[in-house]
mmCIF file of C-alpha atoms and ligand atoms in Angstrom:
data_model
loop_
_atom_site.group_PDB
_atom_site.id
_atom_site.type_symbol
_atom_site.label_atom_id
_atom_site.label_comp_id
_atom_site.label_asym_id
_atom_site.label_seq_id
_atom_site.Cartn_x
_atom_site.Cartn_y
_atom_site.Cartn_z
ATOM 1 C CA UNK A 97 2.582 7.411 2.842
ATOM 2 C CA UNK A 98 0.165 6.731 5.685
ATOM 3 C CA UNK A 99 0.220 8.432 9.087
ATOM 4 C CA UNK A 100 -1.259 7.439 12.432
ATOM 5 C CA UNK A 101 -2.458 9.515 15.367
ATOM 6 C CA UNK A 102 -3.954 12.281 13.313
ATOM 7 C CA UNK A 103 -6.499 14.200 15.297
ATOM 8 C CA UNK A 104 -4.533 16.454 17.618
ATOM 9 C CA UNK A 105 -2.924 18.458 14.860
ATOM 10 C CA UNK A 106 -6.140 20.082 13.708
ATOM 11 C CA UNK A 107 -7.036 22.086 16.756
ATOM 12 C CA UNK A 108 -6.286 25.465 15.156
ATOM 13 C CA UNK A 109 -9.111 27.124 13.306
ATOM 14 C CA UNK A 110 -8.756 27.753 9.583
ATOM 15 C CA UNK A 111 -10.717 30.143 7.438
ATOM 16 C CA UNK A 112 -13.751 28.322 6.041
ATOM 17 C CA UNK A 113 -13.538 27.035 2.517
ATOM 18 C CA UNK A 114 -14.749 29.502 -0.092
ATOM 19 C CA UNK A 115 -15.326 27.742 -3.383
ATOM 20 C CA UNK A 116 -13.993 29.687 -6.374
ATOM 21 C CA UNK A 117 -16.583 30.993 -8.804
ATOM 22 C CA UNK A 118 -16.600 28.487 -11.676
ATOM 23 C CA UNK A 119 -16.834 31.155 -14.394
ATOM 24 C CA UNK A 120 -13.593 32.724 -13.144
ATOM 25 C CA UNK A 121 -11.601 29.512 -13.539
ATOM 26 C CA UNK A 122 -9.355 29.284 -16.594
ATOM 27 C CA UNK A 123 -6.493 26.955 -17.427
ATOM 28 C CA UNK A 124 -4.226 28.392 -20.146
ATOM 29 C CA UNK A 125 -1.959 26.146 -22.267
ATOM 30 C CA UNK A 126 1.362 25.504 -20.537
ATOM 31 C CA UNK A 127 -0.031 26.379 -17.094
ATOM 32 C CA UNK A 128 -0.245 24.064 -14.100
ATOM 33 C CA UNK A 129 -2.589 25.169 -11.323
ATOM 34 C CA UNK A 130 -2.179 23.564 -7.914
ATOM 35 C CA UNK A 131 -4.943 23.935 -5.331
ATOM 36 C CA UNK A 132 -4.305 23.341 -1.659
ATOM 37 C CA UNK A 133 -7.071 22.132 0.621
ATOM 38 C CA UNK A 134 -6.545 22.311 4.381
ATOM 39 C CA UNK A 135 -8.427 19.588 6.283
ATOM 40 C CA UNK A 136 -9.448 22.180 8.878
ATOM 41 C CA UNK A 137 -11.418 24.062 6.189
ATOM 42 C CA UNK A 138 -13.573 21.249 4.978
ATOM 43 C CA UNK A 139 -16.620 20.907 7.215
ATOM 44 C CA UNK A 140 -18.638 23.970 6.155
ATOM 45 C CA UNK A 141 -18.220 23.128 2.473
ATOM 46 C CA UNK A 142 -18.957 19.448 2.723
ATOM 47 C CA UNK A 143 -22.728 19.501 2.342
ATOM 48 C CA UNK A 144 -22.579 21.449 -0.893
ATOM 49 C CA UNK A 145 -19.745 19.378 -2.327
ATOM 50 C CA UNK A 146 -21.272 16.062 -1.216
ATOM 51 C CA UNK A 147 -24.236 16.692 -3.506
ATOM 52 C CA UNK A 148 -21.945 16.548 -6.534
ATOM 53 C CA UNK A 149 -20.539 13.074 -5.815
ATOM 54 C CA UNK A 150 -21.416 9.955 -7.825
ATOM 55 C CA UNK A 151 -22.846 6.902 -6.003
ATOM 56 C CA UNK A 152 -19.499 5.080 -5.939
ATOM 57 C CA UNK A 153 -17.833 8.171 -4.450
ATOM 58 C CA UNK A 154 -20.515 8.441 -1.762
ATOM 59 C CA UNK A 155 -20.016 4.764 -0.948
ATOM 60 C CA UNK A 156 -16.275 5.301 -0.618
ATOM 61 C CA UNK A 157 -16.846 8.323 1.639
ATOM 62 C CA UNK A 158 -19.116 6.277 3.899
ATOM 63 C CA UNK A 159 -16.533 3.506 4.095
ATOM 64 C CA UNK A 160 -14.207 5.773 6.096
ATOM 65 C CA UNK A 161 -14.710 4.941 9.753
ATOM 66 C CA UNK A 162 -13.556 8.289 11.111
ATOM 67 C CA UNK A 163 -15.891 11.218 10.251
ATOM 68 C CA UNK A 164 -12.907 13.481 9.727
ATOM 69 C CA UNK A 165 -11.527 11.192 7.035
ATOM 70 C CA UNK A 166 -14.974 10.868 5.481
ATOM 71 C CA UNK A 167 -15.364 14.671 5.346
ATOM 72 C CA UNK A 168 -11.856 15.130 3.988
ATOM 73 C CA UNK A 169 -12.552 12.670 1.173
ATOM 74 C CA UNK A 170 -15.869 14.355 0.333
ATOM 75 C CA UNK A 171 -14.203 17.763 0.253
ATOM 76 C CA UNK A 172 -11.263 16.521 -1.805
ATOM 77 C CA UNK A 173 -13.370 14.696 -4.334
ATOM 78 C CA UNK A 174 -16.035 17.399 -4.374
ATOM 79 C CA UNK A 175 -13.429 20.116 -4.911
ATOM 80 C CA UNK A 176 -11.931 18.020 -7.721
ATOM 81 C CA UNK A 177 -15.338 17.944 -9.404
ATOM 82 C CA UNK A 178 -15.959 21.629 -8.679
ATOM 83 C CA UNK A 179 -12.666 22.770 -10.221
ATOM 84 C CA UNK A 180 -12.834 20.497 -13.274
ATOM 85 C CA UNK A 181 -16.462 21.546 -13.790
ATOM 86 C CA UNK A 182 -15.322 25.186 -13.687
ATOM 87 C CA UNK A 183 -12.405 24.701 -16.049
ATOM 88 C CA UNK A 184 -14.532 22.779 -18.549
ATOM 89 C CA UNK A 185 -17.736 24.818 -18.053
ATOM 90 C CA UNK A 186 -19.893 21.886 -17.094
ATOM 91 C CA UNK A 187 -21.776 20.815 -13.983
ATOM 92 C CA UNK A 188 -19.545 19.079 -11.383
ATOM 93 C CA UNK A 189 -22.065 16.254 -10.938
ATOM 94 C CA UNK A 190 -22.111 15.554 -14.706
ATOM 95 C CA UNK A 191 -18.418 14.545 -14.788
ATOM 96 C CA UNK A 192 -17.649 10.856 -15.135
ATOM 97 C CA UNK A 193 -14.400 9.333 -13.942
ATOM 98 C CA UNK A 194 -12.790 5.992 -14.731
ATOM 99 C CA UNK A 195 -9.799 4.315 -13.105
ATOM 100 C CA UNK A 196 -6.894 2.783 -15.036
ATOM 101 C CA UNK A 197 -5.513 -0.688 -14.318
ATOM 102 C CA UNK A 198 -2.891 1.039 -12.141
ATOM 103 C CA UNK A 199 -5.466 2.877 -10.075
ATOM 104 C CA UNK A 200 -5.057 6.295 -11.696
ATOM 105 C CA UNK A 201 -8.328 8.221 -11.887
ATOM 106 C CA UNK A 202 -8.974 9.748 -15.328
ATOM 107 C CA UNK A 203 -11.756 11.845 -16.783
ATOM 108 C CA UNK A 204 -14.072 9.703 -18.909
ATOM 109 C CA UNK A 205 -16.542 12.474 -19.751
ATOM 110 C CA UNK A 206 -16.096 15.035 -21.086
ATOM 111 C CA UNK A 207 -12.948 13.970 -22.951
ATOM 112 C CA UNK A 208 -11.186 17.314 -22.933
ATOM 113 C CA UNK A 209 -7.476 16.634 -22.514
ATOM 114 C CA UNK A 210 -7.554 17.883 -18.945
ATOM 115 C CA UNK A 211 -4.940 16.178 -16.777
ATOM 116 C CA UNK A 212 -5.244 16.158 -13.010
ATOM 117 C CA UNK A 213 -3.495 14.640 -10.034
ATOM 118 C CA UNK A 214 -4.503 14.479 -6.394
ATOM 119 C CA UNK A 215 -2.450 13.804 -3.293
ATOM 120 C CA UNK A 216 -3.379 13.874 0.355
ATOM 121 C CA UNK A 217 -1.543 13.513 3.616
ATOM 122 C CA UNK A 218 -2.330 14.094 7.264
ATOM 123 C CA UNK A 219 -3.875 17.588 7.299
ATOM 124 C CA UNK A 220 -3.854 18.691 3.680
ATOM 125 C CA UNK A 221 -4.476 17.772 0.058
ATOM 126 C CA UNK A 222 -3.145 19.071 -3.253
ATOM 127 C CA UNK A 223 -5.081 19.003 -6.525
ATOM 128 C CA UNK A 224 -3.131 19.827 -9.697
ATOM 129 C CA UNK A 225 -4.514 20.554 -13.179
ATOM 130 C CA UNK A 226 -3.065 21.174 -16.648
ATOM 131 C CA UNK A 227 -4.023 20.596 -20.285
ATOM 132 C CA UNK A 228 -2.749 17.915 -22.667
ATOM 133 C CA UNK A 229 0.057 16.432 -20.587
ATOM 134 C CA UNK A 230 1.001 13.851 -17.988
ATOM 135 C CA UNK A 231 0.836 15.337 -14.509
ATOM 136 C CA UNK A 232 1.640 14.078 -11.023
ATOM 137 C CA UNK A 233 1.715 15.693 -7.587
ATOM 138 C CA UNK A 234 2.640 14.364 -4.159
ATOM 139 C CA UNK A 235 2.509 15.870 -0.679
ATOM 140 C CA UNK A 236 3.740 14.403 2.595
ATOM 141 C CA UNK A 237 3.766 15.718 6.152
ATOM 142 C CA UNK A 238 7.177 16.440 7.606
ATOM 143 C CA UNK A 239 8.296 14.819 10.861
ATOM 144 C CA UNK A 240 6.453 11.525 10.479
ATOM 145 C CA UNK A 241 9.298 9.671 12.216
ATOM 146 C CA UNK A 242 10.168 7.850 9.013
ATOM 147 C CA UNK A 243 12.597 4.964 9.100
ATOM 148 C CA UNK A 244 15.017 6.551 6.643
ATOM 149 C CA UNK A 245 17.093 3.558 5.519
ATOM 150 C CA UNK A 246 14.090 1.188 5.507
ATOM 151 C CA UNK A 247 11.560 3.344 3.728
ATOM 152 C CA UNK A 248 13.524 4.018 0.562
ATOM 153 C CA UNK A 249 14.423 0.369 -0.030
ATOM 154 C CA UNK A 250 12.887 -0.826 -3.288
ATOM 155 C CA UNK A 251 11.833 2.741 -4.110
ATOM 156 C CA UNK A 252 15.019 4.726 -4.621
ATOM 157 C CA UNK A 253 17.591 4.114 -7.364
ATOM 158 C CA UNK A 254 21.225 3.486 -6.380
ATOM 159 C CA UNK A 255 22.010 7.107 -7.268
ATOM 160 C CA UNK A 256 19.191 8.378 -5.054
ATOM 161 C CA UNK A 257 20.269 6.124 -2.191
ATOM 162 C CA UNK A 258 23.787 7.591 -2.470
ATOM 163 C CA UNK A 259 22.405 11.139 -2.411
ATOM 164 C CA UNK A 260 20.405 10.237 0.681
ATOM 165 C CA UNK A 261 23.463 8.750 2.391
ATOM 166 C CA UNK A 262 25.390 11.956 1.634
ATOM 167 C CA UNK A 263 22.642 14.077 3.179
ATOM 168 C CA UNK A 264 23.156 12.561 6.665
ATOM 169 C CA UNK A 265 22.088 15.638 8.641
ATOM 170 C CA UNK A 266 18.464 16.369 7.854
ATOM 171 C CA UNK A 267 18.219 12.975 6.200
ATOM 172 C CA UNK A 268 14.509 12.632 7.055
ATOM 173 C CA UNK A 269 13.869 15.777 5.038
ATOM 174 C CA UNK A 270 16.125 14.581 2.234
ATOM 175 C CA UNK A 271 14.132 11.366 2.209
ATOM 176 C CA UNK A 272 10.832 13.224 1.970
ATOM 177 C CA UNK A 273 12.228 15.305 -0.856
ATOM 178 C CA UNK A 274 13.215 12.190 -2.824
ATOM 179 C CA UNK A 275 10.000 10.445 -1.891
ATOM 180 C CA UNK A 276 7.663 13.220 -3.025
ATOM 181 C CA UNK A 277 9.611 13.707 -6.249
ATOM 182 C CA UNK A 278 9.516 9.997 -7.020
ATOM 183 C CA UNK A 279 5.797 9.665 -6.288
ATOM 184 C CA UNK A 280 4.970 12.801 -8.293
ATOM 185 C CA UNK A 281 6.876 11.352 -11.247
ATOM 186 C CA UNK A 282 5.327 7.879 -10.999
ATOM 187 C CA UNK A 283 1.871 9.396 -10.665
ATOM 188 C CA UNK A 284 2.495 11.516 -13.756
ATOM 189 C CA UNK A 285 3.569 8.374 -15.626
ATOM 190 C CA UNK A 286 0.404 6.701 -14.383
ATOM 191 C CA UNK A 287 1.982 3.567 -12.955
ATOM 192 C CA UNK A 288 2.322 4.646 -9.357
ATOM 193 C CA UNK A 289 4.542 2.277 -7.408
ATOM 194 C CA UNK A 290 3.462 -0.625 -9.639
ATOM 195 C CA UNK A 291 6.361 0.265 -11.982
ATOM 196 C CA UNK A 292 9.889 -0.438 -10.784
ATOM 197 C CA UNK A 293 10.551 2.814 -8.913
ATOM 198 C CA UNK A 294 14.295 2.062 -8.734
ATOM 199 C CA UNK A 295 14.503 2.382 -12.534
ATOM 200 C CA UNK A 296 13.882 6.118 -12.223
ATOM 201 C CA UNK A 297 16.238 8.662 -10.715
ATOM 202 C CA UNK A 298 15.304 12.144 -9.596
ATOM 203 C CA UNK A 299 18.011 14.686 -8.804
ATOM 204 C CA UNK A 300 18.494 18.405 -8.247
ATOM 205 C CA UNK A 301 18.656 20.450 -11.438
ATOM 206 C CA UNK A 302 20.805 23.234 -10.021
ATOM 207 C CA UNK A 303 21.268 24.878 -13.397
ATOM 208 C CA UNK A 304 17.567 25.728 -13.382
ATOM 209 C CA UNK A 305 17.492 27.038 -9.820
ATOM 210 C CA UNK A 306 16.495 25.982 -6.321
ATOM 211 C CA UNK A 307 13.576 23.616 -6.071
ATOM 212 C CA UNK A 308 13.987 22.425 -9.656
ATOM 213 C CA UNK A 309 14.784 18.783 -10.344
ATOM 214 C CA UNK A 310 15.083 16.429 -13.279
ATOM 215 C CA UNK A 311 14.294 12.777 -13.858
ATOM 216 C CA UNK A 312 15.819 9.929 -15.809
ATOM 217 C CA UNK A 313 14.917 6.325 -16.585
ATOM 218 C CA UNK A 314 17.860 3.885 -16.516
ATOM 219 C CA UNK A 315 20.145 6.877 -17.106
ATOM 220 C CA UNK A 316 18.170 8.375 -20.011
ATOM 221 C CA UNK A 317 16.889 11.861 -19.236
ATOM 222 C CA UNK A 318 13.162 12.520 -19.502
ATOM 223 C CA UNK A 319 13.286 15.586 -21.704
ATOM 224 C CA UNK A 320 10.553 18.164 -22.094
ATOM 225 C CA UNK A 321 9.391 17.879 -18.484
ATOM 226 C CA UNK A 322 9.020 20.493 -15.768
ATOM 227 C CA UNK A 323 9.797 19.055 -12.324
ATOM 228 C CA UNK A 324 9.561 21.275 -9.252
ATOM 229 C CA UNK A 325 9.307 21.163 -5.482
ATOM 230 C CA UNK A 326 6.208 23.029 -4.295
ATOM 231 C CA UNK A 327 6.113 25.583 -1.470
ATOM 232 C CA UNK A 328 3.284 24.329 0.738
ATOM 233 C CA UNK A 329 4.271 25.538 4.192
ATOM 234 C CA UNK A 330 6.771 24.350 6.778
ATOM 235 C CA UNK A 331 4.761 21.312 7.847
ATOM 236 C CA UNK A 332 4.740 19.625 4.442
ATOM 237 C CA UNK A 333 6.922 18.654 1.546
ATOM 238 C CA UNK A 334 5.524 18.432 -1.967
ATOM 239 C CA UNK A 335 6.653 17.938 -5.540
ATOM 240 C CA UNK A 336 5.141 18.089 -9.000
ATOM 241 C CA UNK A 337 6.127 16.579 -12.348
ATOM 242 C CA UNK A 338 4.518 17.540 -15.655
ATOM 243 C CA UNK A 339 5.353 16.531 -19.218
ATOM 244 C CA UNK A 340 5.428 20.133 -20.420
ATOM 245 C CA UNK A 341 8.617 22.117 -21.014
ATOM 246 C CA UNK A 342 8.906 25.337 -18.995
ATOM 247 C CA UNK A 343 5.419 25.021 -17.521
ATOM 248 C CA UNK A 344 4.221 27.873 -15.334
ATOM 249 C CA UNK A 345 3.217 26.398 -11.981
ATOM 250 C CA UNK A 346 0.992 28.497 -9.703
ATOM 251 C CA UNK A 347 -0.548 27.738 -6.315
ATOM 252 C CA UNK A 348 -4.119 28.564 -5.369
ATOM 253 C CA UNK A 349 -6.167 28.319 -2.201
ATOM 254 C CA UNK A 350 -9.875 28.281 -1.451
HETATM 255 C C1 COA B 60 -0.403 6.217 -6.530
HETATM 256 C C2 COA B 60 0.338 5.993 -5.250
HETATM 257 C C3 COA B 60 1.809 6.275 -5.519
HETATM 258 C C4 COA B 60 -0.283 6.937 -4.227
HETATM 259 O O1 COA B 60 0.492 7.132 -3.103
HETATM 260 P P1 COA B 60 0.054 7.763 -1.682
HETATM 261 O O2 COA B 60 1.165 8.652 -1.241
HETATM 262 O O3 COA B 60 -0.316 6.651 -0.788
HETATM 263 O O4 COA B 60 -1.263 8.597 -1.846
HETATM 264 P P2 COA B 60 -1.546 10.042 -2.445
HETATM 265 O O5 COA B 60 -2.550 10.672 -1.560
HETATM 266 O O6 COA B 60 -0.321 10.826 -2.738
HETATM 267 O O7 COA B 60 -2.223 9.711 -3.840
HETATM 268 C C5 COA B 60 -3.447 9.055 -3.871
HETATM 269 C C6 COA B 60 -4.121 9.474 -5.146
HETATM 270 O O8 COA B 60 -3.284 9.146 -6.248
HETATM 271 C C7 COA B 60 -4.116 8.879 -7.364
HETATM 272 N N1 COA B 60 -3.618 7.636 -7.931
HETATM 273 C C8 COA B 60 -3.851 6.370 -7.537
HETATM 274 N N2 COA B 60 -3.172 5.525 -8.356
HETATM 275 C C9 COA B 60 -2.518 6.286 -9.238
HETATM 276 C C10 COA B 60 -1.662 5.987 -10.336
HETATM 277 N N3 COA B 60 -1.343 4.736 -10.674
HETATM 278 N N4 COA B 60 -1.154 7.005 -11.066
HETATM 279 C C11 COA B 60 -1.454 8.266 -10.752
HETATM 280 N N5 COA B 60 -2.260 8.616 -9.729
HETATM 281 C C12 COA B 60 -2.783 7.619 -8.992
HETATM 282 C C13 COA B 60 -5.547 8.855 -6.866
HETATM 283 O O9 COA B 60 -6.122 10.092 -7.210
HETATM 284 C C14 COA B 60 -5.399 8.728 -5.379
HETATM 285 O O10 COA B 60 -6.392 9.410 -4.669
HETATM 286 P P3 COA B 60 -7.889 8.864 -4.615
HETATM 287 O O11 COA B 60 -7.777 7.389 -4.423
HETATM 288 O O12 COA B 60 -8.481 9.588 -3.459
HETATM 289 O O13 COA B 60 -8.489 9.243 -5.921
HETATM 290 C C15 COA B 60 0.235 4.550 -4.756
HETATM 291 O O14 COA B 60 -1.029 4.355 -4.190
HETATM 292 C C16 COA B 60 0.405 3.530 -5.877
HETATM 293 O O15 COA B 60 1.473 3.259 -6.320
HETATM 294 N N6 COA B 60 -0.689 2.971 -6.378
HETATM 295 C C17 COA B 60 -0.602 2.091 -7.534
HETATM 296 C C18 COA B 60 -0.657 0.685 -7.053
HETATM 297 C C19 COA B 60 -1.285 -0.180 -8.069
HETATM 298 O O16 COA B 60 -0.673 -0.580 -9.019
HETATM 299 N N7 COA B 60 -2.535 -0.498 -7.900
HETATM 300 C C20 COA B 60 -3.223 -1.302 -8.884
HETATM 301 C C21 COA B 60 -4.500 -1.821 -8.356
HETATM 302 S S1 COA B 60 -5.695 -0.505 -8.161
#
C-alpha cells in the first residue's frame, strides 16, 4: 500500500542503528525472527550497508528520486544482507538473490533453506526470517485515510467483506487488519496479489488467543501454519504467516 506526503512524520530523533554482531545471530528450527527498522535510524548506517549491495541493488537505490527513500532502501536491503550473512555465517556482499516470476526475492546462493520476507511502509520496515518454510510479513501505517469499501474490492473474500461490514466502528483498522493478514499470506505463498486474493479467507482464530488468525483457500483450511498479528507500535499494523506449526515468533530491533 503506497502513501503520499511522507516527510513530516520523521521529525523525531531515533536512536542510531546499531548493527547486530553477526556471530551472535542464530535462527533455531521452528523460530521466526522479525526485525524492525525505523526509517529515522537509517542514515548513520547507510554507508556501511551500501558497500554490501550488488550492482543491481545500487542501481535501484539510485533510481529513487527522494534521498530519504534511497537511504531507506539501502538500509533495508543492506540490513537484509547483514542479517542473512550473520545467520548463514557468510559475507553479506557474497549473497546472491534471484526474483521469481511473481516478484518474490529468493536466496540463490548459498542455498540454505533460509526463508525471508520484507515489507515496508511509510516510516518503517519489517524483515522476517525462518528456516525451511514459506514465510510472509506485511506492515502498513495506520490512519492512511483508506477508502474502506473501495480498497478491499477484488482483494477480500465474501466472508472477509462481511466481517469488515460488521466491524463498522473502527472499520479502517479492521480493514488494515484484513489487509496485512492477506498480504502476509500471499507473500508467504509467493504469488503476491497476482493470485486471486478473494480465493483466500483470513479470520480470527479465537481458540488460539488474541492476535492469532487462520487462513483457508476456497473453504479448505491451511493446516500446519502459524498466523499472527505483530505488535509493532500504535502507528502501524502488521501480520505474519509462516508454514510452520506452533512457530515461536520474536521481534528484534537494531
Ligand atoms: C508482494 C506485494 C503484495 C507487495 O505489497 P506492498 O504492500 O506494496 O509492499 P511491501 O513493502 O509489503 O512488500 C514489498 C516486498 O515484498 C517482496 N515481494 C515482492 N513480490 C513478492 C511476492 N510475489 N511474494 C512474496 N514477496 C514478494 C519484496 O521483497 C518486496 O520488497 P523489495 O521489492 O524491496 O524487495 C505486491 O507487490 C504484489 O502482489 N506483487 C506481485 C505482483 C506480480 O505478480 N508481479 C509480477 C511481475 S514482477
